Each structure stands twice: as C-alpha cells, then as structure tokens.
CSV table of C-alpha atoms and ligand atoms in Angstrom, one decimal:
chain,number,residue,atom,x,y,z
A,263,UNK,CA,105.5,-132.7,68.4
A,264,UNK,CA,104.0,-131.9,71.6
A,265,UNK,CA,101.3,-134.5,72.4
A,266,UNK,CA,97.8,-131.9,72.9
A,267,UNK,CA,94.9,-134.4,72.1
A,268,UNK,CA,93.2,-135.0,74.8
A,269,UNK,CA,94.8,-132.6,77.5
A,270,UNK,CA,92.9,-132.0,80.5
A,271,UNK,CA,91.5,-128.0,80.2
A,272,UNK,CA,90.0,-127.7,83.7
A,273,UNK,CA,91.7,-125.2,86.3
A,274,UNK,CA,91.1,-124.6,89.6
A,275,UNK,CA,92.7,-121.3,90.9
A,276,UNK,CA,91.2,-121.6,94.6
A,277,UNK,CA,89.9,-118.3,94.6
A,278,UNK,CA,88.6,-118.6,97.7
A,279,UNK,CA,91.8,-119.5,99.3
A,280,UNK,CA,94.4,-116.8,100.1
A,281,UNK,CA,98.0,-118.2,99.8
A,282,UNK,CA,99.5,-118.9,103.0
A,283,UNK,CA,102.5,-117.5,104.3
A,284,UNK,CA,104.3,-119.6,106.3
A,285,UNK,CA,106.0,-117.7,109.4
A,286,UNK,CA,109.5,-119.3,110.4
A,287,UNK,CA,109.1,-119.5,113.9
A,288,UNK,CA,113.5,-119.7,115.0
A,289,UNK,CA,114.0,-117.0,116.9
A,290,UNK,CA,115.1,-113.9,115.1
A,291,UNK,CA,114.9,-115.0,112.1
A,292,UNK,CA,112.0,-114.6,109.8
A,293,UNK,CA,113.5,-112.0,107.7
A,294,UNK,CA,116.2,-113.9,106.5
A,295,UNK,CA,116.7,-115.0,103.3
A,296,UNK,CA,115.5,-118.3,101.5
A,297,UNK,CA,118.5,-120.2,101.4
A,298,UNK,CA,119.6,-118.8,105.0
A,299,UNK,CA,116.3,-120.3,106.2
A,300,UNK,CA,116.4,-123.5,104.7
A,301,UNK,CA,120.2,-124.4,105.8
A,302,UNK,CA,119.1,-123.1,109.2
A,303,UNK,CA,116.4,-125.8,108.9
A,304,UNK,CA,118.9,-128.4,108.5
A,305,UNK,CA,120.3,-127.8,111.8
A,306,UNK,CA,117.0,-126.6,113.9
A,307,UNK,CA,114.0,-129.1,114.0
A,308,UNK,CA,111.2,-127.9,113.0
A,309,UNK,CA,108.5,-129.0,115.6
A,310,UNK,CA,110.7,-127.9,118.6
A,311,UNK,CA,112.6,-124.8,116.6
A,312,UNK,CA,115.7,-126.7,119.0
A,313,UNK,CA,119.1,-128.7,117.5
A,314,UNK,CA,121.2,-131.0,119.6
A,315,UNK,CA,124.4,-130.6,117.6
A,316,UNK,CA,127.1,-133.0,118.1
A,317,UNK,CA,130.6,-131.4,118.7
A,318,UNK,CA,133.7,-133.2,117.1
A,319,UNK,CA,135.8,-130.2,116.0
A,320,UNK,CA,138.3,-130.0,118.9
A,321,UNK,CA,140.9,-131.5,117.1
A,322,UNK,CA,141.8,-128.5,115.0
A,323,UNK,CA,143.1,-126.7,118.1
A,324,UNK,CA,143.3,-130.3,120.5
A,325,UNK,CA,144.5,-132.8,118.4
A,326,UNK,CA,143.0,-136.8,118.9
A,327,UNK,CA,141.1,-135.5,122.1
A,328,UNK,CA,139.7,-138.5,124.3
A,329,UNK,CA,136.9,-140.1,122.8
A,330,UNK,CA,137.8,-138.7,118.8
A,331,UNK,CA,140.9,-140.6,118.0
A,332,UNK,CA,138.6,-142.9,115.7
A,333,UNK,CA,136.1,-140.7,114.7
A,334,UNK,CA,134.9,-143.7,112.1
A,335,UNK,CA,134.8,-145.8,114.9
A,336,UNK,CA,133.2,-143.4,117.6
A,337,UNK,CA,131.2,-140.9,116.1
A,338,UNK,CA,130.0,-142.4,112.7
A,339,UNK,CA,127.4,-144.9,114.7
A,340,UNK,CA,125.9,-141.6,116.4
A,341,UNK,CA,125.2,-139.7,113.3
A,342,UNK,CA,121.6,-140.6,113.1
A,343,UNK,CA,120.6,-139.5,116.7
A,344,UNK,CA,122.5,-135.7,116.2
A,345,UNK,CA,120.4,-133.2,113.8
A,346,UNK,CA,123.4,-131.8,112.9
A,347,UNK,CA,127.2,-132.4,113.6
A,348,UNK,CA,129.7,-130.1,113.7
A,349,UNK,CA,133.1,-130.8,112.3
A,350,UNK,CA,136.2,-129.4,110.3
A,351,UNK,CA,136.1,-130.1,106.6
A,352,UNK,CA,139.6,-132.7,107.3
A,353,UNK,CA,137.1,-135.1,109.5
A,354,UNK,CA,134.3,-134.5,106.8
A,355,UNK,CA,136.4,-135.4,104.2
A,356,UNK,CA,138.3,-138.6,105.9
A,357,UNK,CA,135.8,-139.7,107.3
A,358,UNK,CA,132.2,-138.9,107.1
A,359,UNK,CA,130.2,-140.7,105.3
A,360,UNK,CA,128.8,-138.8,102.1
A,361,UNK,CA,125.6,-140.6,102.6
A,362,UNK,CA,124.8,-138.4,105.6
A,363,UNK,CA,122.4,-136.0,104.5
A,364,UNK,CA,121.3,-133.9,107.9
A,365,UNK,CA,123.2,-130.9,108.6
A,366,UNK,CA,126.6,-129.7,108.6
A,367,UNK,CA,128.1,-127.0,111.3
A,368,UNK,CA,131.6,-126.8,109.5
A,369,UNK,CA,134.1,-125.1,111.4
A,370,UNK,CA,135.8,-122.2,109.7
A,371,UNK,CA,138.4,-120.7,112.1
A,372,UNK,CA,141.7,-121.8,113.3
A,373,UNK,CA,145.3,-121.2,113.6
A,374,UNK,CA,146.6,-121.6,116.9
A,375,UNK,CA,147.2,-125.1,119.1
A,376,UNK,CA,146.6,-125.5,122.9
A,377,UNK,CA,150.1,-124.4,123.1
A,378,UNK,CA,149.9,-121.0,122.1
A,379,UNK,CA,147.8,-117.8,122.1
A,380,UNK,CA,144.2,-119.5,121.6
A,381,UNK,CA,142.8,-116.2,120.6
A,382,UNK,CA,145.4,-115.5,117.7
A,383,UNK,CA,142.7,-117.1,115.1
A,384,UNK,CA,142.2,-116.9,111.4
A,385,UNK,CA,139.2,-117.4,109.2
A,386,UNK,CA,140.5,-121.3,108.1
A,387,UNK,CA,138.1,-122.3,105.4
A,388,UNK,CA,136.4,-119.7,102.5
A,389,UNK,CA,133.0,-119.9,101.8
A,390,UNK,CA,133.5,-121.5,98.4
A,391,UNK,CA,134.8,-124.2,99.9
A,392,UNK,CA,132.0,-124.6,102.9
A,393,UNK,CA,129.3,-124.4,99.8
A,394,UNK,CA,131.4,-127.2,97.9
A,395,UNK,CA,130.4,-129.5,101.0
A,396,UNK,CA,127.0,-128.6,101.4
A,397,UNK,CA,127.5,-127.2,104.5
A,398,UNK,CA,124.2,-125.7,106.8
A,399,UNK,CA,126.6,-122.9,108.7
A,400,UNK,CA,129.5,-122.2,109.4
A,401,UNK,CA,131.3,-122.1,112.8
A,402,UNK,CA,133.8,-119.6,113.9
A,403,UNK,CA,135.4,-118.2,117.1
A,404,UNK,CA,135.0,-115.1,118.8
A,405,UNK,CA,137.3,-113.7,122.0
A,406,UNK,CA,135.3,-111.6,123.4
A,407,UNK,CA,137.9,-109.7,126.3
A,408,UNK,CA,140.9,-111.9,124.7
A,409,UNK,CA,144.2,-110.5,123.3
A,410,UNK,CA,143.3,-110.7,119.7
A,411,UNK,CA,139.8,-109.5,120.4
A,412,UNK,CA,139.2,-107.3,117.4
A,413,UNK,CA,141.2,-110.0,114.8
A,414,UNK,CA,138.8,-112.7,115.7
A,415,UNK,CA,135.4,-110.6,115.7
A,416,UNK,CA,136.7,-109.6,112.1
A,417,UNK,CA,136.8,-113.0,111.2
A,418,UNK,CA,133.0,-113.2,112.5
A,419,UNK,CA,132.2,-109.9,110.1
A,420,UNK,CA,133.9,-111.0,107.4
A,421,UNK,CA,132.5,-114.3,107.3
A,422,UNK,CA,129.2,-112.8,107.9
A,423,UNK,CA,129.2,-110.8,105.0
A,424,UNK,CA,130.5,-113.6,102.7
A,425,UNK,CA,127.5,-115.8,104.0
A,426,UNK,CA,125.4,-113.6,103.2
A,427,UNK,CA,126.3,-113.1,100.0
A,428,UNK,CA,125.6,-116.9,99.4
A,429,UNK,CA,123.0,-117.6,102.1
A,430,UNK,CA,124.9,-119.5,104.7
A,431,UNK,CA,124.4,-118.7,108.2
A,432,UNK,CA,127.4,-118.0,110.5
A,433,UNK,CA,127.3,-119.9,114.2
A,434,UNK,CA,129.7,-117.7,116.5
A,435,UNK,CA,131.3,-119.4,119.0
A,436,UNK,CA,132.2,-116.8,122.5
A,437,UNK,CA,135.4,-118.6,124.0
A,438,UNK,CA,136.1,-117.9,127.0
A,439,UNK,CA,139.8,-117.2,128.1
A,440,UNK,CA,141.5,-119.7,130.3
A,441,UNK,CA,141.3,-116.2,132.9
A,442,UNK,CA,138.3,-115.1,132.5
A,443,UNK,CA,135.5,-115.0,134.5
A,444,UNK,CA,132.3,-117.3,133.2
A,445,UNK,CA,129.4,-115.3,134.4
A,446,UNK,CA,126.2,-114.4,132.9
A,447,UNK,CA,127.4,-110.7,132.5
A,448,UNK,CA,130.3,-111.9,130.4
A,449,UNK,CA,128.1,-114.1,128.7
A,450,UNK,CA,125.7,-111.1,127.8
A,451,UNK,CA,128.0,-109.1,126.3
A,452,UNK,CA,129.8,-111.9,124.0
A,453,UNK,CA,126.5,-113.6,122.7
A,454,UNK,CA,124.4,-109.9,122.4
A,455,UNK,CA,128.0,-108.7,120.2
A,456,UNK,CA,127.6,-111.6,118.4
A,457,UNK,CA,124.0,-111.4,117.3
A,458,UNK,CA,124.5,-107.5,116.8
A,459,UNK,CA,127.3,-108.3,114.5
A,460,UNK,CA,125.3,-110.5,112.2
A,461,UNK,CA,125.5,-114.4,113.0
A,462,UNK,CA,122.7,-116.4,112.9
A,463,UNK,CA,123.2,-118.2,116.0
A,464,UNK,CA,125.6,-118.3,118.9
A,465,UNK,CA,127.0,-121.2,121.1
A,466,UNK,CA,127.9,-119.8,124.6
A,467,UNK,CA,128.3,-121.5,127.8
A,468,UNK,CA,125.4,-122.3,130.2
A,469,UNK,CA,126.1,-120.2,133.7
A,470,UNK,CA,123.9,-118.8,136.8
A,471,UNK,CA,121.0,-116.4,135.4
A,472,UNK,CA,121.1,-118.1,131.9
A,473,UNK,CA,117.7,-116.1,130.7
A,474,UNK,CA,119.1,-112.8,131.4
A,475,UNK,CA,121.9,-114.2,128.4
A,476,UNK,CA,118.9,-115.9,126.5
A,477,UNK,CA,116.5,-112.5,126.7
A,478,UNK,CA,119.2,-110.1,125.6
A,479,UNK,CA,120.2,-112.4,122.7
A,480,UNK,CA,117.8,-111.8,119.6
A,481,UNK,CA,118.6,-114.9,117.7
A,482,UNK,CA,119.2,-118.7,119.2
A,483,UNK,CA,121.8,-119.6,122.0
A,484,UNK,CA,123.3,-123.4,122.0
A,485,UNK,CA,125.2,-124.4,124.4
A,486,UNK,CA,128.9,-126.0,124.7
A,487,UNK,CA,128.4,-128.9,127.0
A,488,UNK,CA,131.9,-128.4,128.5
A,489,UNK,CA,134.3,-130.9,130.3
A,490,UNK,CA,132.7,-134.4,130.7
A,491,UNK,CA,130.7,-134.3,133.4
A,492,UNK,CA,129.0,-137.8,135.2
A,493,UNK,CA,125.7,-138.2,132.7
A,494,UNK,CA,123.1,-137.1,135.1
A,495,UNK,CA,124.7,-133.9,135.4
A,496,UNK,CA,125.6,-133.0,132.2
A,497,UNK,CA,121.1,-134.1,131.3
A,498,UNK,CA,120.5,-131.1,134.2
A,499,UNK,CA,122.9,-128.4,132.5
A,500,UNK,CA,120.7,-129.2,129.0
A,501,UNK,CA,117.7,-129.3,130.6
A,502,UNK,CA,118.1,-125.8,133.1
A,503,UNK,CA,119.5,-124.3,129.0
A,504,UNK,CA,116.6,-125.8,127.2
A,505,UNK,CA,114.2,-124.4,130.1
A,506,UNK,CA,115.6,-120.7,130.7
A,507,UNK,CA,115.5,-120.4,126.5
A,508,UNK,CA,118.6,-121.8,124.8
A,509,UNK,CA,117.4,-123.1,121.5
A,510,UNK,CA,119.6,-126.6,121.6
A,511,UNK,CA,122.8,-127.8,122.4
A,512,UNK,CA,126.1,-128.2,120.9
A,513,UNK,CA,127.3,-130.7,122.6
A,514,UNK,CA,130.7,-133.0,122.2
A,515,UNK,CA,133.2,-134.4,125.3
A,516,UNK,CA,129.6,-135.0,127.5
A,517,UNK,CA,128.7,-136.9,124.2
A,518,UNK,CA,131.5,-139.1,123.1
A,519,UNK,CA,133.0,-139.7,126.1
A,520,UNK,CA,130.3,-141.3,128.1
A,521,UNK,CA,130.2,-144.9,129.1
A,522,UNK,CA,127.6,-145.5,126.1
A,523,UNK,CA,127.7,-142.6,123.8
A,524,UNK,CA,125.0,-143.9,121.6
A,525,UNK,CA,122.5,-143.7,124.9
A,526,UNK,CA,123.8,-140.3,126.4
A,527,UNK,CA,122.8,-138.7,123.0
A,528,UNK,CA,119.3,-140.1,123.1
A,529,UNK,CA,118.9,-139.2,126.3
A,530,UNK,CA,119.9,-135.5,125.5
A,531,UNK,CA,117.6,-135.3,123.0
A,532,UNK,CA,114.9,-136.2,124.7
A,533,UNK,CA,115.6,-133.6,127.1
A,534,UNK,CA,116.0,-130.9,124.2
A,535,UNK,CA,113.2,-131.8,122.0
A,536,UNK,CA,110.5,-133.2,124.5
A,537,UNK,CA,112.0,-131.5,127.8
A,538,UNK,CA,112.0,-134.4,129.3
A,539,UNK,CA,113.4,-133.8,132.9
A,540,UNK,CA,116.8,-134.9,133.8
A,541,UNK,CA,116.3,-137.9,136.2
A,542,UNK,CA,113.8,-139.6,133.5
A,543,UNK,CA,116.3,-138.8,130.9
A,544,UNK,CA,118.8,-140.8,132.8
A,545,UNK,CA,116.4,-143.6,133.6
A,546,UNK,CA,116.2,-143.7,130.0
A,547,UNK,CA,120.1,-143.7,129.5
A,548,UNK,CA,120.5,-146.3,131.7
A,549,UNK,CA,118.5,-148.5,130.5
A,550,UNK,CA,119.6,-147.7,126.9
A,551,UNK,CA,122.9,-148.3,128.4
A,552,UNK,CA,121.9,-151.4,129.8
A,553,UNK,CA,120.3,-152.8,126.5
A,554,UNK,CA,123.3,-152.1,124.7
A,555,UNK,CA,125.0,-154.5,126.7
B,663,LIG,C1,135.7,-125.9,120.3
B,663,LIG,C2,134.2,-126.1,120.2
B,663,LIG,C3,133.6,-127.4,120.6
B,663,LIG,O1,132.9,-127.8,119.5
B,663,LIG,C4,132.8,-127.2,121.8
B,663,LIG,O2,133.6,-126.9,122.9
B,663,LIG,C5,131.8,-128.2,122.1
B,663,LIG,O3,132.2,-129.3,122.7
B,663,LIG,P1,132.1,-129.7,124.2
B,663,LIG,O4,130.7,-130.0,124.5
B,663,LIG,O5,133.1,-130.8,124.3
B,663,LIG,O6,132.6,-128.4,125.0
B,663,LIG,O7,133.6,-125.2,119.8
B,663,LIG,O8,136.0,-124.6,120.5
C-alpha cells in the first residue's frame, strides 16, 4: 500500500518564472534534435563550443603508423587530456578501455589501403553497430574532385540519413588527393558540400585564407593536424585555425608522435580552449616535457 500519511501537500509552480530555454550555442546547430545535440556535446565543450579530438584511425587505410603500433601503450595514457578520440571500432574494441566515458568519433568508411585507389571507399561500419558502442558521431570520408567522387559523397548521404534517423551526428572528412591542389578555394567547396549535404561537422585542412573556408561553412570546421611537424609549429597551425574560426582540432601524428605526447596535447588544448598563443603554449610544453622527465 502506498505509504500517504504524512505526505508533504505544498507546491510551488514558480509562476513568476518563465521556463528557460536553453540556446545551444555550436555553430549551426540549434535546430537539431535532442539526441544529436547531446552526442555533439560529448565531443564539443561546452564553455568554449571547441573539441581537440585525438586522431588514431589511420590504421584502417595505414596500418601500425609511427607512434600507433601500441595504441595501449601510446594512446591509452592520453585519453583524459582529448575530449573526444577518434578511432575504428577494431582499436575500440582491443583496446580502449570501456571505462572511458568522453566521446567517441568512430570511423565508419574504408575499403582501400595506401596501395590502391584511396578514394574507392565504402561505408565500413552500420549505424547499429556505431549505437552498440555508444559512439558520439560518426566519421567518414569524402573526395571531393577524386575518382570516386560521387561513391564516397553517397556514403556521406547515406550515412547521414541513417544518423538521423537515430540521432547520431555524421563528421565528414574532405581528403585531399595526393594531386590536388590544397588551397582555401578547394577547401570551400569540399567543407560548404559537406555541410549542404547534411553532416554535422567537417574536418578539413588548415590553409592560407582559412576564414573565407570557416565563413562559408554553416556548421563547425576541425582541423587535421597533418604530417608531424616540430611542436611549435604544429601549436601555430591550431592557434591561426582556432583564431580565423575553426571550432577544434582533430588532431593525431602532431599528437602521438611528439617527443612527449602527453605534454603536446596539453599544450594544444590550451591553445583551443583558452587561445593561449603559440610560444606560451610551448613554454608550457616544454616545461611539461621537462617535468615528465
Ligand atoms: C585519416 C584521418 C586522420 O584521423 C587524420 O588525418 C588526423 O590525423 P593527423 O592529424 O595525423 O592528420 O582522418 O584520414
């Protein structure tokens, strides 16, 4: 029997009080749905509306690339300085701890190795799946310009619709061909297709002009770090991004294979969510670096 005797019969509706509506601030989009927004907020902070992601996936096209042949030994200690790494569901599976709880960029195209036709891509993982691993977006690649051009912008559309069927938000990577030209025009066209065609976010390359790519792009821009570059530089690349409007970073080889990994990745995220400048974040790297022994 319930237990009524002596229930507390006071309410107080706060008439007085209109109910707020909270206005989520990440570029582009406040009209998505519930569950979109709250994987979204998985990966984005919610102070700076900015993500550094931590890149690990190249070994479903690469192999054991430098730095990730022992991602338990390399990458596990850096999982509490990313918000959000980005992975293929083998590495999650092997090898990430089910204990981590931030978010989860999984990547969901593949097919071809370095040693064929990079743009010859499939969609590799089906949204089932990507839900069964409580991932925050999925991650796929788009050849804008390349030889299977079309095939690999229907994977984006196709995994678009499915994630919005379920509420996951689709990250689409532009690749740039081996013979392309990497300029901001290029860069305009790939990330403004992109957005048009329904991801949540894109993860382009940082080039000259970057807010001319930022403007024209109605939802966030990450960007790749690239090759490994020497530390200070690769702290000015995020900083110039983070200061002509890219929302974050996704970055991986600039990451894991630094001297001191652990430091490089606080340094970048000082730079991303406090825009710190580049020679104070490498102060602070270096002396992380130091510390560390
Ligand atoms: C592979 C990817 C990688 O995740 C991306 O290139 C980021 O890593 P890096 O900073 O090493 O370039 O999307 O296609």
């Amino acid at each position: 029997m319930a237990d009524t005797e002596g229930m507390k019969d006071s309410h107080n509706y706060h008439l007085d009080t209109p109910q707020e509506n909270e206005v989520f601030t990440l570029k582009g989009c406040n009209s998505l749905d519930w569950g979109m927004k709250n994987r979204l907020s998985n990966i984005f902070d919610a102070q700076s509306d900015r993500t550094v992601m931590l890149a690990v996936d190249h070994g479903y096209f690469m192999g054991p690339t430098t730095g990730l042949e022992r991602i338990d030994i390399r990458i596990n200690p850096l999982l509490g300085y990313a918000d959000t790494l980005m992975c293929t569901r083998g590495v999650l599976r092997s090898m990430t701890p089910p204990s981590y709880t931030r978010g989860i960029v999984l990547r969901a195209s593949g097919g071809p190795s370095i040693l064929k036709e990079m743009s010859n891509e499939h969609i590799a993982v089906n949204m089932e799946d990507a839900l069964r691993v409580n991932a925050s977006a999925v991650a796929v690649q788009v050849f804008i310009g390349g030889e299977y051009e079309t095939q690999s912008v229907n994977n984006m559309t196709r995994l678009v619709d499915a994630g919005n069927r379920y509420g996951m938000p689709v990250l689409s990577v532009t690749a740039v061909g081996r013979d392309m030209v990497r300029d901001a025009k290029y860069m305009r066209l790939a990330t403004r297709m992109c957005a048009e065609l329904g991801c949540a976010y894109v993860k382009t390359y940082y080039v000259d002009d970057f807010e001319t790519v930022t403007a024209s792009c109605p939802v966030p821009i990450v960007i790749a770090g690239g090759k490994k570059l020497p530390e200070l530089d690769a702290l000015t690349m995020a900083h110039n991004a983070i200061q002509q409007g890219a929302s974050g970073v996704d970055m991986g080889r600039n990451i894991f294979q630094s001297d001191a990994p652990a430091a490089m990745i606080q340094a970048v995220r000082k730079v991303v969510h406090e825009d710190m400048p580049p020679k104070e974040a490498f102060e602070l790297y270096e002396t992380l670096k130091n510390a560390a022994g």
